[in-house]
PDB file of C-alpha atoms in Angstrom:
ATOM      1  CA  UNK A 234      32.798 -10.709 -11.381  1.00  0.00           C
ATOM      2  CA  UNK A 235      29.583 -10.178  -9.531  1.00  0.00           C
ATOM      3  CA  UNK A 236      30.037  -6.468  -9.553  1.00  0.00           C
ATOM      4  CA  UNK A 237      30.106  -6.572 -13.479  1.00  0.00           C
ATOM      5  CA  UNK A 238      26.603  -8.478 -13.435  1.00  0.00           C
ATOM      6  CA  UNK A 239      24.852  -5.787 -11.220  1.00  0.00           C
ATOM      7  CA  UNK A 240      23.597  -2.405 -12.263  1.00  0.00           C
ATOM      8  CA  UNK A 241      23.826  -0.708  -8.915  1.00  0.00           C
ATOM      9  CA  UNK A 242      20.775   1.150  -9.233  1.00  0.00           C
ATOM     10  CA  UNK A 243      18.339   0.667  -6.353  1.00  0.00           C
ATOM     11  CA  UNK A 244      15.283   2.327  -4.695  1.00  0.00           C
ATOM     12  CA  UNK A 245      14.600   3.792  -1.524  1.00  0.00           C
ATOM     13  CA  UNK A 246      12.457   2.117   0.244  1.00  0.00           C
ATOM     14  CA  UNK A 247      10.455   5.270   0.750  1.00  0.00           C
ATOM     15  CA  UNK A 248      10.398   5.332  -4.258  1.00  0.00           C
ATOM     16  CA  UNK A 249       9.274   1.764  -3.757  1.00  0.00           C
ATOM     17  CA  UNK A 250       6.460   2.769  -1.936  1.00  0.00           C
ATOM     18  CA  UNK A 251       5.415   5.593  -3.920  1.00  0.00           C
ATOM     19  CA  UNK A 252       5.312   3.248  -6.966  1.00  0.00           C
ATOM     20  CA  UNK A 253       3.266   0.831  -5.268  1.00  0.00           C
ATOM     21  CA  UNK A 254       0.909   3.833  -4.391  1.00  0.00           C
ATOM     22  CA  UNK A 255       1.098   4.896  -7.768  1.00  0.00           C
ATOM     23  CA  UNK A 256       0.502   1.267  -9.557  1.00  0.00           C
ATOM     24  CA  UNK A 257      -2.215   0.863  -6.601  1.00  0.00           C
ATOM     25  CA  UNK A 258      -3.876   3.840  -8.196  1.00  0.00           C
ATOM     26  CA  UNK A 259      -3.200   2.683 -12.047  1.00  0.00           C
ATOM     27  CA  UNK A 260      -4.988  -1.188 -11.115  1.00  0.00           C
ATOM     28  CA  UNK A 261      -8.367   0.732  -9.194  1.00  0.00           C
ATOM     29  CA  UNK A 262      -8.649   2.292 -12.823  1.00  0.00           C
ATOM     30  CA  UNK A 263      -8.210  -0.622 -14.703  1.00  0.00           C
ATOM     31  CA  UNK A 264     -10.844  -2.576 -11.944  1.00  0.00           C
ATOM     32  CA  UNK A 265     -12.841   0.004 -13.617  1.00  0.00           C
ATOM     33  CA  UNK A 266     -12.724  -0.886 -17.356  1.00  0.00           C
ATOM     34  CA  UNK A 267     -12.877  -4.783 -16.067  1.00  0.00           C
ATOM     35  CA  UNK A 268     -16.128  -4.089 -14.706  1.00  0.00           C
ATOM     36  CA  UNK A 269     -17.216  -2.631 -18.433  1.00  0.00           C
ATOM     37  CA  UNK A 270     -15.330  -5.743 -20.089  1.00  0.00           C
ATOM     38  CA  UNK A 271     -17.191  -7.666 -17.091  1.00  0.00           C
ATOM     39  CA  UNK A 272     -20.571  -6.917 -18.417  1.00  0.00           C
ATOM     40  CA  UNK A 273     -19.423  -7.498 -22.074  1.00  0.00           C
ATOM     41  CA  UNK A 274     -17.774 -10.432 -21.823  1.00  0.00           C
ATOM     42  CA  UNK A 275     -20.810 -12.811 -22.448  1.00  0.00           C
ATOM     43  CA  UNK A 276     -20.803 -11.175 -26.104  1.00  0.00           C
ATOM     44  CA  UNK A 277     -17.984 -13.977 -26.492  1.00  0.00           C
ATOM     45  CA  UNK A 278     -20.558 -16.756 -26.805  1.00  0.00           C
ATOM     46  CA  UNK A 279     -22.726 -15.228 -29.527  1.00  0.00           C
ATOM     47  CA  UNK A 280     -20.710 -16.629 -32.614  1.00  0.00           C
ATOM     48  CA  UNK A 281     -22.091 -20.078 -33.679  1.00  0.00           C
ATOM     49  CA  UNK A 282     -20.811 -22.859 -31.760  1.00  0.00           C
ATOM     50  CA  UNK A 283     -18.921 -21.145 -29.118  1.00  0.00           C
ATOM     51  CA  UNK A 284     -21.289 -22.161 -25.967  1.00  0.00           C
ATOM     52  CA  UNK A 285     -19.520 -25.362 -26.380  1.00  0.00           C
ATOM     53  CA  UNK A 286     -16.059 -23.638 -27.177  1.00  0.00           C
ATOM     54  CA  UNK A 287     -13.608 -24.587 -24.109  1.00  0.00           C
ATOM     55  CA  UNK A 288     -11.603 -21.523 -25.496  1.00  0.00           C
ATOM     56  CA  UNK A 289     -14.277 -19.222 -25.331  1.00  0.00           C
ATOM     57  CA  UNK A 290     -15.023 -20.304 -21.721  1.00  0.00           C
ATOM     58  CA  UNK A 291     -11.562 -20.076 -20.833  1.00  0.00           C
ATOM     59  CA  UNK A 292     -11.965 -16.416 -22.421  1.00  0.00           C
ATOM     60  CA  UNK A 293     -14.992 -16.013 -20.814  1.00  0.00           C
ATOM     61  CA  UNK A 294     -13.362 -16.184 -17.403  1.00  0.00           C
ATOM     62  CA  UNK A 295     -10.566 -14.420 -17.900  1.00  0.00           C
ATOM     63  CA  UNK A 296     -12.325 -11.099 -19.195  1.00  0.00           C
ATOM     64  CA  UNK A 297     -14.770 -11.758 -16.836  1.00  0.00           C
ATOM     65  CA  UNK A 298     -12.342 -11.501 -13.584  1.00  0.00           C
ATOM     66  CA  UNK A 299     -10.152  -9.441 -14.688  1.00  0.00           C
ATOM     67  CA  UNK A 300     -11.295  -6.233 -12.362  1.00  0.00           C
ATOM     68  CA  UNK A 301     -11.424  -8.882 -10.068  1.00  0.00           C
ATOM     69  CA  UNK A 302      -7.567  -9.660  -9.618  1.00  0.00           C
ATOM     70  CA  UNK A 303      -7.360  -5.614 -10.036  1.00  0.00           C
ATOM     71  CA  UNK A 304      -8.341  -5.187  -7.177  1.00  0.00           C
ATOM     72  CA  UNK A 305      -7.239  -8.338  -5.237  1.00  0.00           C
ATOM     73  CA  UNK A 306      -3.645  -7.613  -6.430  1.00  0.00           C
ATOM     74  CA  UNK A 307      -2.556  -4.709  -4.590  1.00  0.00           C
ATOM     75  CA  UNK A 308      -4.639  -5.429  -1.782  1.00  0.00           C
ATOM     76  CA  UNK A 309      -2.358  -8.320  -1.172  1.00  0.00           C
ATOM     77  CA  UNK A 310       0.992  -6.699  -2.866  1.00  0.00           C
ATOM     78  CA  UNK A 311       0.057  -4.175   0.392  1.00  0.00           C
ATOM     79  CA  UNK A 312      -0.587  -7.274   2.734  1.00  0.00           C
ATOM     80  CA  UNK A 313       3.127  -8.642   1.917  1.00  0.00           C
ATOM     81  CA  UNK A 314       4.495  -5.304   2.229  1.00  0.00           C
ATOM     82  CA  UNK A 315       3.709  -4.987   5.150  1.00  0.00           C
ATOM     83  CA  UNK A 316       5.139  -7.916   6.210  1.00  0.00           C
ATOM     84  CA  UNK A 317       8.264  -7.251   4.964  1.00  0.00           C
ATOM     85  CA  UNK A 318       8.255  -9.661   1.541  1.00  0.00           C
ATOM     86  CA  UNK A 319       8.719  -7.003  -0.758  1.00  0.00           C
ATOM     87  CA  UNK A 320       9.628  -9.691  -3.384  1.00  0.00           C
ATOM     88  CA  UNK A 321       6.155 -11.171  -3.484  1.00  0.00           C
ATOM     89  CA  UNK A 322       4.799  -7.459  -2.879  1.00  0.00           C
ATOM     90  CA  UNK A 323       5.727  -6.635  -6.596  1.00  0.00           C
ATOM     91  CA  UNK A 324       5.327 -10.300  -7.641  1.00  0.00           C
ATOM     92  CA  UNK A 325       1.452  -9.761  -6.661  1.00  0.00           C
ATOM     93  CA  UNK A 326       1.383  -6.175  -8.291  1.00  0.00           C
ATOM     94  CA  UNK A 327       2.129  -7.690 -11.412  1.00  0.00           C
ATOM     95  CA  UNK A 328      -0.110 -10.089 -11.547  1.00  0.00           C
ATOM     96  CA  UNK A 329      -3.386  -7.743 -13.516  1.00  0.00           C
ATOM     97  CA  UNK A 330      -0.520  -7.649 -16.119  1.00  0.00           C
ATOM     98  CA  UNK A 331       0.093 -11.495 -16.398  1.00  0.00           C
ATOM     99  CA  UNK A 332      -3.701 -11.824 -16.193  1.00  0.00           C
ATOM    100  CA  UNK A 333      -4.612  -9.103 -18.868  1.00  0.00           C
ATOM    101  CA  UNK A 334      -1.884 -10.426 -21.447  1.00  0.00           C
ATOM    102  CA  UNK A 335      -3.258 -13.843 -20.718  1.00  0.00           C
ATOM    103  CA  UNK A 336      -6.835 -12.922 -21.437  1.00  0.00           C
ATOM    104  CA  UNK A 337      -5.814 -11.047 -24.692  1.00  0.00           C
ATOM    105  CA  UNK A 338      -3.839 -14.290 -25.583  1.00  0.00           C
ATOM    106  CA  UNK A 339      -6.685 -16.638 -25.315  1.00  0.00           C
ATOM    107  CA  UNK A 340      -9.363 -14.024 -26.696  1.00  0.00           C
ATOM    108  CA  UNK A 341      -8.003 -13.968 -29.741  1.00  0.00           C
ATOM    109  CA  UNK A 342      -8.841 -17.686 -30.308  1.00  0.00           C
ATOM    110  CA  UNK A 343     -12.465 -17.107 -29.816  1.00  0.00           C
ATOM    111  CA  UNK A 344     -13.927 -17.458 -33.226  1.00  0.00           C
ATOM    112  CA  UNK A 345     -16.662 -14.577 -33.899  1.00  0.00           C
TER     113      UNK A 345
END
């Protein structure tokens, strides 16, 4: 029964570190565009009312870190790589996506 569940498909150890190079390589560009939605994301306060917004804080932070945990991600995805948790490795590459989706999420609250 367990060999039903599982696909069978697996990556060399050797792929799984070209992908990380490669997704290393796809956050440093999106660090990039944070630092542009980094220097916009003020913008978020200048409908009426929304200094005092807890939503448009919350937005606030999130756009505003967002290159941030670009580049913090693979620098520890790398980190536990190299020690062998290649679990958490991906966990922590995926974690500009979880961020980015949660920003969006919560931006769209913001009243303008």
């Amino acid at each position: 029964m367990t060999r039903a569940l599982k696909t069978g498909f697996r990556i060399s150890e050797k792929g799984q570190q070209i992908l990380l190079a490669l997704i290393t390589f796809v956050w440093a560009l999106a660090a990039l565009i944070g630092a542009i939605l980094a220097v916009f994301s003020p913008l978020v306060f200048d409908g009426p009312g929304n200094l005092g917004n807890p939503v448009a804080w919350l937005g606030f932070g999130l756009g505003a870190l967002f290159w941030a945990v670009c580049m913090l991600a693979p620098l520890v995805g790398w980190m536990q790589w190299r020690k062998g948790k290649h679990t958490e490795a991906w966990a922590a590459m995926a974690a500009p996506v979880a961020w980015g989706g949660l920003a969006l999420t919560v931006l769209q609250f913001v009243p303008s």
